[in-house]
mmCIF file of C-alpha atoms in Angstrom:
data_model
loop_
_atom_site.group_PDB
_atom_site.id
_atom_site.type_symbol
_atom_site.label_atom_id
_atom_site.label_comp_id
_atom_site.label_asym_id
_atom_site.label_seq_id
_atom_site.Cartn_x
_atom_site.Cartn_y
_atom_site.Cartn_z
ATOM 1 C CA MET S 1 -18.554 -25.945 14.086
ATOM 2 C CA THR S 2 -19.595 -22.481 15.598
ATOM 3 C CA GLN S 3 -22.562 -20.896 13.229
ATOM 4 C CA ARG S 4 -23.582 -17.128 14.839
ATOM 5 C CA LEU S 5 -26.282 -16.112 12.639
ATOM 6 C CA MET S 6 -27.278 -12.695 12.952
ATOM 7 C CA LYS S 7 -29.573 -10.362 11.296
ATOM 8 C CA ALA S 8 -26.946 -8.714 8.786
ATOM 9 C CA LYS S 9 -24.493 -11.550 8.383
ATOM 10 C CA ALA S 10 -23.587 -15.170 9.290
ATOM 11 C CA VAL S 11 -20.391 -15.914 10.962
ATOM 12 C CA LEU S 12 -19.828 -19.925 10.143
ATOM 13 C CA SER S 13 -15.936 -21.425 11.655
ATOM 14 C CA GLY S 14 -14.611 -24.905 11.681
ATOM 15 C CA HIS S 15 -16.367 -28.079 10.187
ATOM 16 C CA VAL S 16 -19.493 -27.135 8.904
ATOM 17 C CA THR S 17 -21.399 -30.225 9.179
ATOM 18 C CA VAL S 18 -24.667 -31.908 7.249
ATOM 19 C CA GLU S 19 -26.691 -31.224 10.427
ATOM 20 C CA ALA S 20 -25.946 -27.366 10.059
ATOM 21 C CA ALA S 21 -26.920 -27.117 6.302
ATOM 22 C CA ALA S 22 -30.683 -27.165 7.187
ATOM 23 C CA SER S 23 -30.711 -23.922 9.861
ATOM 24 C CA LEU S 24 -28.229 -21.826 7.265
ATOM 25 C CA LEU S 25 -30.714 -22.533 4.061
ATOM 26 C CA GLN S 26 -33.511 -21.341 6.134
ATOM 27 C CA TRP S 27 -31.628 -18.437 7.950
ATOM 28 C CA MET S 28 -30.402 -17.298 3.962
ATOM 29 C CA ILE S 29 -34.005 -17.905 3.064
ATOM 30 C CA ASP S 30 -35.033 -15.465 5.470
ATOM 31 C CA HIS S 31 -32.173 -13.111 5.267
ATOM 32 C CA PRO S 32 -31.496 -13.070 1.334
ATOM 33 C CA LYS S 33 -29.098 -9.625 1.423
ATOM 34 C CA ALA S 34 -26.953 -10.787 4.767
ATOM 35 C CA GLU S 35 -23.656 -11.543 3.794
ATOM 36 C CA LEU S 36 -21.959 -15.032 4.897
ATOM 37 C CA HIS S 37 -18.330 -14.870 6.497
ATOM 38 C CA LEU S 38 -16.618 -18.083 5.781
ATOM 39 C CA SER S 39 -13.039 -17.202 6.606
ATOM 40 C CA GLY S 40 -12.880 -19.513 9.829
ATOM 41 C CA VAL S 41 -14.517 -22.416 8.191
ATOM 42 C CA THR S 42 -12.147 -25.849 8.180
ATOM 43 C CA HIS S 43 -14.309 -27.941 6.386
ATOM 44 C CA LEU S 44 -17.909 -27.531 4.522
ATOM 45 C CA HIS S 45 -19.868 -29.845 3.956
ATOM 46 C CA ALA S 46 -21.473 -30.959 0.694
ATOM 47 C CA ALA S 47 -24.921 -30.294 2.076
ATOM 48 C CA ALA S 48 -24.206 -26.391 2.931
ATOM 49 C CA LEU S 49 -22.193 -26.510 0.111
ATOM 50 C CA GLN S 50 -25.449 -26.438 -1.985
ATOM 51 C CA ALA S 51 -27.187 -24.405 0.463
ATOM 52 C CA ILE S 52 -25.319 -21.810 -0.390
ATOM 53 C CA ALA S 53 -25.288 -22.172 -4.121
ATOM 54 C CA ALA S 54 -28.860 -21.916 -4.052
ATOM 55 C CA SER S 55 -29.009 -18.936 -2.087
ATOM 56 C CA SER S 56 -28.241 -15.445 -3.467
ATOM 57 C CA ASN S 57 -25.997 -14.329 -0.333
ATOM 58 C CA ARG S 58 -23.004 -12.805 -0.509
ATOM 59 C CA ILE S 59 -19.775 -14.720 0.112
ATOM 60 C CA ALA S 60 -17.996 -11.704 2.277
ATOM 61 C CA SER S 61 -15.365 -13.756 3.498
ATOM 62 C CA ALA S 62 -13.771 -16.941 1.646
ATOM 63 C CA PRO S 63 -12.928 -20.346 3.590
ATOM 64 C CA GLU S 64 -9.031 -20.926 3.895
ATOM 65 C CA ASP S 65 -9.619 -24.008 2.848
ATOM 66 C CA PRO S 66 -8.509 -24.407 -0.912
ATOM 67 C CA PHE S 67 -10.927 -26.611 -2.141
ATOM 68 C CA CYS S 68 -13.719 -24.753 -0.352
ATOM 69 C CA ALA S 69 -12.477 -21.675 -1.747
ATOM 70 C CA LYS S 70 -12.307 -22.618 -5.421
ATOM 71 C CA ALA S 71 -15.656 -23.944 -5.168
ATOM 72 C CA LEU S 72 -17.423 -20.807 -3.685
ATOM 73 C CA ALA S 73 -15.307 -18.779 -5.874
ATOM 74 C CA ARG S 74 -16.985 -20.543 -8.817
ATOM 75 C CA LEU S 75 -20.226 -19.368 -7.580
ATOM 76 C CA GLY S 76 -18.907 -15.475 -8.237
ATOM 77 C CA ARG S 77 -20.560 -13.489 -5.211
ATOM 78 C CA THR S 78 -17.331 -12.794 -3.764
#
């Protein structure tokens, strides 16, 4: 998994693991107005999905994976 955490956006791709969820959550806490770019994500671990659901960050691009995209769309922040 590639995880590029910048000041204004996070770009995630590949398989987002449970190990990545903790650093992603901390980044979202530190950058509540930043965007999440998930179009390159092929799998999103449930822990990462929960972290995203708990945040207020806008989802700028959804994953191509239909299940992940549908789960994130239900958050209403796309």
